[in-house]
Short mmCIF file of C-alpha atoms and ligand atoms in Angstrom, two decimals:
data_model
loop_
_atom_site.label_atom_id
_atom_site.label_comp_id
_atom_site.label_asym_id
_atom_site.label_seq_id
_atom_site.Cartn_x
_atom_site.Cartn_y
_atom_site.Cartn_z
CA MET H 1455 18.20 0.31 -34.76
CA THR H 1456 21.48 1.76 -34.08
CA THR H 1457 22.71 4.20 -31.34
CA SER H 1458 22.61 7.20 -33.89
CA GLY H 1459 19.42 9.05 -33.59
CA PRO H 1460 18.56 12.96 -32.82
CA PHE H 1461 20.22 12.55 -29.21
CA GLU H 1462 22.96 10.82 -29.96
CA ALA H 1463 25.15 13.54 -28.37
CA LEU H 1464 22.38 14.57 -25.70
CA ALA H 1465 24.55 15.63 -22.42
CA LEU H 1466 24.04 13.72 -19.27
CA ILE H 1467 24.25 14.13 -15.74
CA ASP H 1468 23.94 10.59 -13.85
CA HIS H 1469 22.87 11.79 -11.11
CA HIS H 1470 23.09 8.41 -9.17
CA VAL H 1471 25.98 6.29 -9.94
CA HIS H 1472 28.70 4.12 -8.19
CA GLY H 1473 32.22 3.00 -9.21
CA VAL H 1474 33.36 0.51 -11.27
CA VAL H 1475 35.42 -2.91 -10.03
CA THR H 1476 39.01 -2.65 -10.80
CA ALA H 1477 40.15 -6.29 -10.14
CA ASP H 1478 39.65 -8.88 -12.96
CA LEU H 1479 36.67 -10.99 -13.16
CA ASP H 1480 35.70 -14.48 -13.88
CA ARG H 1481 32.44 -15.45 -15.40
CA ALA H 1482 30.58 -16.09 -12.03
CA GLY H 1483 31.90 -12.59 -10.56
CA LEU H 1484 30.61 -11.17 -13.86
CA GLU H 1485 27.28 -12.65 -13.38
CA LEU H 1486 26.75 -11.36 -9.96
CA LEU H 1487 27.24 -7.85 -10.75
CA MET H 1488 24.47 -8.27 -13.46
CA THR H 1489 21.71 -8.90 -11.02
CA GLU H 1490 20.37 -7.70 -7.44
CA ALA H 1491 20.65 -11.46 -6.49
CA SER H 1492 23.03 -12.12 -3.60
CA GLY H 1493 23.80 -15.43 -5.06
CA PRO H 1494 24.88 -17.37 -8.35
CA PRO H 1495 21.92 -18.00 -11.12
CA ALA H 1496 19.84 -21.26 -10.57
CA ALA H 1497 21.84 -24.44 -11.54
CA GLY H 1498 21.68 -24.94 -15.58
CA THR H 1499 20.67 -20.85 -15.84
CA THR H 1500 22.63 -17.75 -16.87
CA MET H 1501 22.41 -13.87 -16.28
CA PHE H 1502 23.41 -13.88 -20.08
CA ASP H 1503 19.80 -15.23 -20.82
CA SER H 1504 18.13 -11.81 -19.29
CA GLN H 1505 17.29 -8.83 -20.85
CA LEU H 1506 20.22 -7.38 -19.54
CA GLY H 1507 22.46 -10.07 -20.67
CA PHE H 1508 21.02 -9.59 -24.32
CA ALA H 1509 21.72 -5.77 -24.19
CA ILE H 1510 25.33 -6.28 -22.95
CA ARG H 1511 26.14 -8.48 -25.83
CA ARG H 1512 24.45 -6.59 -28.51
CA TRP H 1513 25.19 -3.00 -27.42
CA CYS H 1514 28.53 -3.57 -25.51
CA ALA H 1515 30.14 -6.17 -27.78
CA PRO H 1516 31.33 -3.65 -30.62
CA VAL H 1517 32.92 -1.27 -28.25
CA LEU H 1518 35.32 -4.24 -27.08
CA ASP H 1519 35.49 -4.79 -31.19
CA LEU H 1520 33.03 -7.74 -31.63
CA GLU H 1521 30.50 -8.02 -33.65
CA PRO H 1522 26.68 -7.24 -31.91
CA SER H 1523 25.25 -9.72 -30.16
CA ALA H 1524 28.50 -11.64 -30.07
CA PRO H 1525 27.88 -14.91 -27.90
CA ALA H 1526 28.70 -14.60 -23.96
CA GLU H 1527 32.01 -16.80 -24.22
CA ASP H 1528 33.26 -14.63 -27.07
CA TYR H 1529 32.45 -11.65 -25.24
CA LEU H 1530 33.95 -13.05 -21.92
CA ARG H 1531 36.82 -14.02 -23.61
CA ARG H 1532 37.37 -10.64 -25.26
CA ARG H 1533 37.09 -8.91 -21.64
CA VAL H 1534 39.81 -11.01 -20.43
CA GLU H 1535 41.91 -10.49 -23.61
CA LEU H 1536 41.43 -6.39 -22.96
CA GLY H 1537 42.28 -6.61 -19.19
CA THR H 1538 39.95 -4.87 -17.02
CA ALA H 1539 41.37 -1.54 -17.04
CA GLU H 1540 41.02 -1.36 -20.75
CA VAL H 1541 37.26 -2.41 -20.96
CA ASN H 1542 36.90 0.21 -18.08
CA ARG H 1543 38.04 2.91 -19.91
CA ARG H 1544 36.78 1.95 -23.10
CA LEU H 1545 33.11 1.72 -21.86
CA LEU H 1546 33.21 4.51 -19.26
CA THR H 1547 34.66 6.75 -21.95
CA ALA H 1548 31.91 5.69 -24.68
CA ALA H 1549 29.04 6.64 -22.33
CA GLY H 1550 30.11 10.16 -22.81
CA VAL H 1551 28.74 11.18 -19.75
CA ALA H 1552 29.05 14.86 -18.62
CA GLN H 1553 29.29 14.25 -14.74
CA TRP H 1554 28.94 11.56 -12.47
CA LEU H 1555 27.12 12.25 -8.83
CA ILE H 1556 29.02 9.40 -6.84
CA ASP H 1557 27.22 7.19 -4.23
CA THR H 1558 30.32 6.62 -2.10
CA GLY H 1559 28.83 4.64 0.69
CA TYR H 1560 28.46 0.72 -0.73
CA LEU H 1561 31.21 -1.39 -0.76
CA THR H 1562 33.72 1.11 -1.65
CA ASP H 1563 36.76 -1.35 -1.23
CA GLU H 1564 35.88 -3.13 -3.87
CA ILE H 1565 35.39 -0.18 -6.69
CA THR H 1566 36.94 3.04 -7.92
CA THR H 1567 37.15 6.06 -5.90
CA PRO H 1568 35.79 9.29 -7.03
CA GLU H 1569 39.08 10.35 -8.19
CA GLN H 1570 39.67 7.07 -10.30
CA MET H 1571 36.24 7.13 -11.99
CA ALA H 1572 37.16 10.68 -13.29
CA MET H 1573 40.67 9.51 -14.19
CA ALA H 1574 39.38 6.42 -16.27
CA SER H 1575 36.40 8.17 -17.72
CA GLY H 1576 37.84 11.65 -18.53
CA THR H 1577 34.25 12.72 -16.57
CA PRO H 1578 34.19 15.17 -13.62
CA THR H 1579 32.59 13.80 -10.39
CA GLY H 1580 30.66 15.20 -7.45
CA GLN H 1581 29.74 12.76 -4.35
CA ILE H 1582 26.75 12.13 -2.76
CA VAL H 1583 26.96 10.94 0.86
CA ARG H 1584 25.13 8.07 2.35
CA LEU H 1585 23.51 9.02 5.86
CA GLU H 1586 23.71 5.37 7.39
CA ALA H 1587 27.55 4.99 6.80
CA VAL H 1588 28.26 8.25 8.30
CA ALA H 1589 25.76 7.30 11.49
CA GLU H 1590 27.36 3.92 11.84
CA LYS H 1591 30.87 5.71 11.57
CA VAL H 1592 30.27 7.62 14.50
CA ALA H 1593 28.73 4.84 16.57
CA ARG H 1594 31.52 3.01 16.05
CA ALA H 1595 33.91 5.35 17.07
CA GLY H 1596 32.12 5.65 20.40
CA THR H 1597 30.43 8.54 21.95
CA SER H 1598 27.94 8.86 24.93
CA ALA H 1599 24.56 7.90 24.10
CA ALA H 1600 23.45 11.67 24.48
CA ALA H 1601 25.88 13.05 22.20
CA TRP H 1602 25.32 10.97 19.52
CA ALA H 1603 23.02 13.11 17.68
CA THR H 1604 25.40 16.13 17.63
CA THR H 1605 28.69 14.08 16.75
CA PHE H 1606 26.36 12.74 14.01
CA ALA H 1607 25.78 16.08 12.63
CA GLU H 1608 29.14 17.24 12.90
CA GLU H 1609 30.52 14.41 11.56
CA LEU H 1610 28.07 14.63 8.42
CA ALA H 1611 28.89 18.34 7.99
CA ILE H 1612 32.73 17.60 7.73
CA GLU H 1613 32.37 14.87 5.37
CA ALA H 1614 29.93 16.76 3.19
CA ALA H 1615 32.83 19.81 3.36
CA SER H 1616 35.68 17.55 2.64
CA THR H 1617 34.14 15.73 -0.32
CA GLY H 1618 32.26 18.81 -1.76
CA ALA H 1619 28.68 16.75 -1.34
CA VAL H 1620 25.99 18.21 -3.49
CA GLY H 1621 23.44 15.87 -1.97
CA PHE H 1622 22.88 13.00 0.82
CA LYS H 1623 21.24 9.57 0.54
CA SER H 1624 19.06 7.60 2.55
CA ILE H 1625 19.02 3.65 2.56
CA VAL H 1626 15.94 3.48 5.06
CA ALA H 1627 13.97 1.55 2.22
CA TYR H 1628 16.66 -1.18 3.01
CA ARG H 1629 17.23 -0.82 6.74
CA PHE H 1630 13.14 -0.59 7.89
CA GLY H 1631 10.62 0.40 5.00
CA PHE H 1632 8.83 3.64 4.32
CA ASP H 1633 6.17 2.74 6.69
CA PHE H 1634 8.56 5.21 9.33
CA GLU H 1635 6.94 7.49 11.59
CA PRO H 1636 6.86 10.62 9.53
CA ILE H 1637 7.34 13.11 12.07
CA ARG H 1638 11.06 14.36 13.59
CA PRO H 1639 11.96 11.92 16.49
CA GLY H 1640 12.74 13.92 19.70
CA SER H 1641 16.05 13.79 21.12
CA ALA H 1642 15.59 11.59 24.63
CA ASP H 1643 14.43 8.99 22.06
CA VAL H 1644 17.42 9.24 19.65
CA ALA H 1645 19.55 9.26 22.95
CA THR H 1646 18.09 5.90 23.99
CA ALA H 1647 18.15 4.11 20.41
CA ALA H 1648 21.75 5.54 19.95
CA GLY H 1649 22.86 3.74 23.12
CA ARG H 1650 21.33 0.60 22.13
CA LEU H 1651 22.79 0.72 18.98
CA MET H 1652 26.22 1.48 20.44
CA ARG H 1653 25.93 -1.66 23.09
CA GLU H 1654 25.05 -3.74 20.41
CA LEU H 1655 27.95 -2.73 18.51
CA GLU H 1656 30.30 -3.88 21.28
CA THR H 1657 29.13 -7.48 20.75
CA ASP H 1658 28.27 -7.44 17.17
CA PRO H 1659 30.95 -4.97 15.08
CA GLY H 1660 28.54 -5.42 11.88
CA ALA H 1661 25.60 -4.26 13.67
CA ARG H 1662 23.89 -1.52 11.35
CA VAL H 1663 21.35 1.59 11.72
CA ALA H 1664 18.02 -0.29 11.34
CA ASP H 1665 15.97 1.64 14.37
CA GLN H 1666 13.34 3.59 12.86
CA VAL H 1667 14.03 6.37 15.72
CA LEU H 1668 17.64 6.86 14.30
CA LEU H 1669 16.92 6.33 10.63
CA ARG H 1670 14.37 9.11 11.02
CA HIS H 1671 16.78 11.45 13.02
CA LEU H 1672 19.36 10.91 10.16
CA ILE H 1673 16.87 11.86 7.31
CA TRP H 1674 15.61 15.10 9.19
CA THR H 1675 19.04 16.22 9.96
CA ALA H 1676 19.86 16.21 6.49
CA ILE H 1677 16.53 17.98 5.44
CA ASP H 1678 17.52 20.38 7.69
CA ILE H 1679 20.61 20.87 5.97
CA GLY H 1680 18.73 21.40 2.65
CA LYS H 1681 20.93 19.85 -0.06
CA PRO H 1682 19.00 17.29 -2.01
CA VAL H 1683 18.45 14.08 -0.37
CA GLN H 1684 18.12 10.83 -2.47
CA PHE H 1685 15.59 7.78 -1.14
CA HIS H 1686 16.45 4.42 -2.72
CA VAL H 1687 13.07 3.10 -3.86
CA GLY H 1688 11.75 0.02 -5.11
CA PHE H 1689 13.64 -2.90 -7.09
CA GLY H 1690 16.79 -3.52 -5.12
CA ASP H 1691 18.83 -6.62 -3.45
CA THR H 1692 17.23 -8.96 -0.87
CA ASP H 1693 17.49 -6.44 1.70
CA VAL H 1694 14.57 -4.80 0.57
CA ARG H 1695 11.01 -5.64 1.40
CA LEU H 1696 9.74 -4.41 -2.15
CA HIS H 1697 6.16 -3.79 -0.69
CA ARG H 1698 7.41 -1.62 2.01
CA SER H 1699 9.33 0.44 -0.40
CA ASN H 1700 6.38 1.73 -2.10
CA PRO H 1701 7.42 5.23 -1.87
CA THR H 1702 3.50 6.25 -1.23
CA LEU H 1703 4.41 5.20 1.99
CA LEU H 1704 6.26 8.20 2.37
CA THR H 1705 3.36 10.59 1.51
CA ASP H 1706 2.87 11.76 4.99
CA PHE H 1707 6.55 12.14 5.36
CA LEU H 1708 6.16 14.17 2.14
CA ILE H 1709 3.78 16.36 3.52
CA ALA H 1710 5.60 17.10 6.86
CA THR H 1711 9.04 18.13 4.79
CA GLU H 1712 7.33 20.07 1.64
CA SER H 1713 7.46 23.34 3.61
CA ALA H 1714 11.51 23.07 4.04
CA GLY H 1715 11.72 22.62 0.29
CA THR H 1716 14.72 20.33 0.49
CA PRO H 1717 14.57 18.20 -2.56
CA VAL H 1718 13.84 14.62 -2.43
CA MET H 1719 15.03 12.55 -4.87
CA LEU H 1720 13.32 9.27 -5.62
CA LEU H 1721 15.73 6.98 -7.13
CA HIS H 1722 15.16 3.66 -9.04
CA CYS H 1723 11.42 3.83 -8.25
CA TYR H 1724 10.33 0.43 -10.39
CA PRO H 1725 7.79 -1.16 -10.06
CA TYR H 1726 6.47 1.88 -8.11
CA HIS H 1727 7.79 4.56 -11.09
CA ARG H 1728 3.68 5.69 -11.62
CA GLU H 1729 3.51 6.07 -7.73
CA ALA H 1730 6.71 8.21 -8.03
CA GLY H 1731 5.83 10.15 -10.97
CA TYR H 1732 2.44 10.57 -9.09
CA LEU H 1733 4.16 12.25 -5.94
CA ALA H 1734 6.43 14.51 -8.24
CA HIS H 1735 3.37 15.67 -9.71
CA VAL H 1736 1.76 16.56 -6.38
CA PHE H 1737 4.63 17.82 -3.81
CA SER H 1738 6.71 20.59 -5.24
CA HIS H 1739 10.04 19.31 -3.45
CA VAL H 1740 9.54 15.60 -5.22
CA TYR H 1741 11.98 14.25 -8.01
CA MET H 1742 11.95 11.01 -9.48
CA ASP H 1743 14.45 8.89 -12.07
CA VAL H 1744 13.97 5.32 -13.48
CA GLY H 1745 17.94 4.70 -13.48
CA ALA H 1746 19.16 0.93 -13.03
CA ILE H 1747 15.34 -0.55 -14.31
CA LEU H 1748 15.95 0.72 -17.90
CA ASN H 1749 19.28 -1.54 -17.68
CA HIS H 1750 17.52 -4.27 -16.55
CA VAL H 1751 14.40 -4.45 -18.69
CA GLY H 1752 16.40 -4.16 -21.91
CA ALA H 1753 14.31 -4.17 -24.78
CA ARG H 1754 11.45 -3.06 -22.69
CA SER H 1755 13.08 0.14 -21.52
CA ALA H 1756 11.76 2.52 -23.86
CA ALA H 1757 8.24 1.04 -22.81
CA VAL H 1758 9.08 1.86 -18.95
CA LEU H 1759 10.59 5.47 -19.62
CA ALA H 1760 7.13 5.96 -21.24
CA GLU H 1761 5.13 4.95 -18.27
CA ALA H 1762 7.32 7.09 -15.78
CA LEU H 1763 6.58 10.12 -18.28
CA GLU H 1764 3.02 9.99 -18.04
CA LEU H 1765 2.49 11.94 -14.83
CA THR H 1766 5.88 13.15 -13.94
CA PRO H 1767 6.15 16.87 -14.41
CA PHE H 1768 9.10 17.10 -17.09
CA GLY H 1769 10.81 19.19 -14.56
CA LYS H 1770 11.00 16.60 -12.09
CA MET H 1771 12.59 13.39 -13.68
CA LEU H 1772 16.39 13.07 -13.71
CA TYR H 1773 18.76 10.46 -15.55
CA SER H 1774 20.43 8.27 -13.57
CA SER H 1775 22.44 4.91 -14.36
CA ASP H 1776 22.87 3.18 -10.84
CA ALA H 1777 25.57 1.69 -12.63
CA PHE H 1778 27.94 -0.18 -9.79
CA GLY H 1779 30.69 -2.27 -10.62
CA LEU H 1780 30.44 -3.21 -14.47
CA PRO H 1781 31.25 -0.24 -16.93
CA GLU H 1782 28.82 -2.24 -18.97
CA LEU H 1783 25.96 -0.32 -17.05
CA HIS H 1784 27.41 2.84 -16.99
CA TYR H 1785 27.32 2.51 -20.95
CA LEU H 1786 24.17 1.13 -21.06
CA GLY H 1787 22.77 3.46 -19.02
CA ALA H 1788 23.75 6.25 -20.98
CA ILE H 1789 23.44 5.05 -24.74
CA GLY H 1790 20.23 3.44 -23.45
CA PHE H 1791 18.53 6.52 -22.20
CA ARG H 1792 19.70 8.74 -25.30
CA ARG H 1793 18.02 6.00 -27.83
CA ASP H 1794 14.81 5.42 -25.62
CA ILE H 1795 14.03 9.24 -25.00
CA ALA H 1796 14.67 9.65 -28.60
CA ARG H 1797 12.33 6.99 -29.26
CA VAL H 1798 9.19 7.91 -26.96
CA THR H 1799 9.51 11.57 -27.60
CA GLY H 1800 9.73 10.61 -31.34
CA GLN H 1801 6.41 8.81 -31.19
CA PHE H 1802 4.57 11.68 -29.42
CA VAL H 1803 5.85 14.02 -32.61
CA ALA H 1804 5.28 11.42 -34.58
CA ASP H 1805 1.56 11.46 -33.24
CA GLY H 1806 1.17 14.92 -33.92
CA ALA H 1807 1.24 15.32 -30.19
CA TRP H 1808 4.24 17.56 -29.06
CA GLY H 1809 6.22 19.63 -31.22
CA GLU H 1810 9.88 18.80 -32.10
CA ALA H 1811 11.28 21.50 -30.09
CA ASP H 1812 9.31 20.78 -26.97
CA ALA H 1813 10.61 16.83 -27.53
CA GLU H 1814 14.67 18.58 -27.50
CA ARG H 1815 13.74 20.81 -24.45
CA VAL H 1816 12.49 17.41 -22.50
CA ALA H 1817 15.26 15.49 -23.57
CA ALA H 1818 17.70 18.53 -22.05
CA LEU H 1819 15.65 18.92 -18.90
CA ILE H 1820 15.63 15.22 -17.82
CA GLY H 1821 19.42 14.48 -19.09
CA SER H 1822 20.96 17.27 -17.65
CA ALA H 1823 19.32 20.74 -16.95
CA ASN H 1824 17.08 19.08 -13.94
CA ALA H 1825 20.20 18.03 -12.46
CA ASN H 1826 21.92 21.12 -12.87
CA ARG H 1827 19.13 23.23 -11.37
CA VAL H 1828 18.38 20.97 -8.30
CA TYR H 1829 21.98 20.10 -7.31
CA ARG H 1830 23.13 23.61 -7.89
CA LEU H 1831 25.81 22.28 -9.92
CA ASP H 1832 26.56 25.63 -11.95
CA GLN H 1833 27.54 27.32 -8.67
CA PRO H 1834 31.11 27.00 -7.24
ZN1 ZN Z 326 22.69 2.81 -6.21
#
């Protein structure tokens, strides 16, 4: 199997991605970015002994002038030899992505800014504003409890305008779960909850928006704006309670928001990618992706993509890598998706179930056309 294939040059818009680390990484630092675990691997084990570890050695090693599947020690040595900036440049450029839509709300001090990403990759960027980050900024800056909701809406508009944001992101799955009350919270409840948060911040500067009333308020404010709202779904770090991030728990919320028409983008979704596909199937405003997980399941990625393609309408799936920190993840996401979509649709064609032109059209929809349409990227 090589990287060449019918979709080798498929245009990709990565609709959910983060920057890369610019500091030099030792082995421990690199391994920490290969996992959603919060600490080092168990004694006597290594993250290189995982689907992702094998994929890095198999596919990224040649970009760093090594043989495919070079030993981890050689790979780490070569990374140091080339230096982080050169490794970033090589892998980000080789990904050949047409545009990154960057979530700027997570550990921003440790990774490249959108401007730096554009420089290192030669690829234009768009931005996604994280609702909770703006809400916490407003609460920290201090305002009255009664004015918090208005100040948040104003700050969100300022942030969206200054960054040219094409969408918003909610991490309610991390902060509470999808079993929140689906309806818009009342303004008195929001003011009470905002007051509580600001008092909490006085004693604990690290306090976060975790009250479901506030989280719901953020989501409904974004729904009112009308730009796509992304939701983290499923697989993630230990902040998430996986069973409460099953997207079918959003069903009543999706019923309540369908008439608004604001696109709801379900990100990652694994192991609930079939549930997400069902929701994209029955709700006109729901879209999904299997970003992040295709890198982590490595040699099984085509199987997961095929499962996601069972029920998800082809105009409702998008490409993303959810790469964070390591340019290996940006690169593997892009070349892996091109390889997998060719493999999965190629099998449908070989089975006589699909025509070749339809396979090409579906790859183009998921690769970039759906993102272009839903985020209105073509419009100035
Ligand atoms: Zn992400």
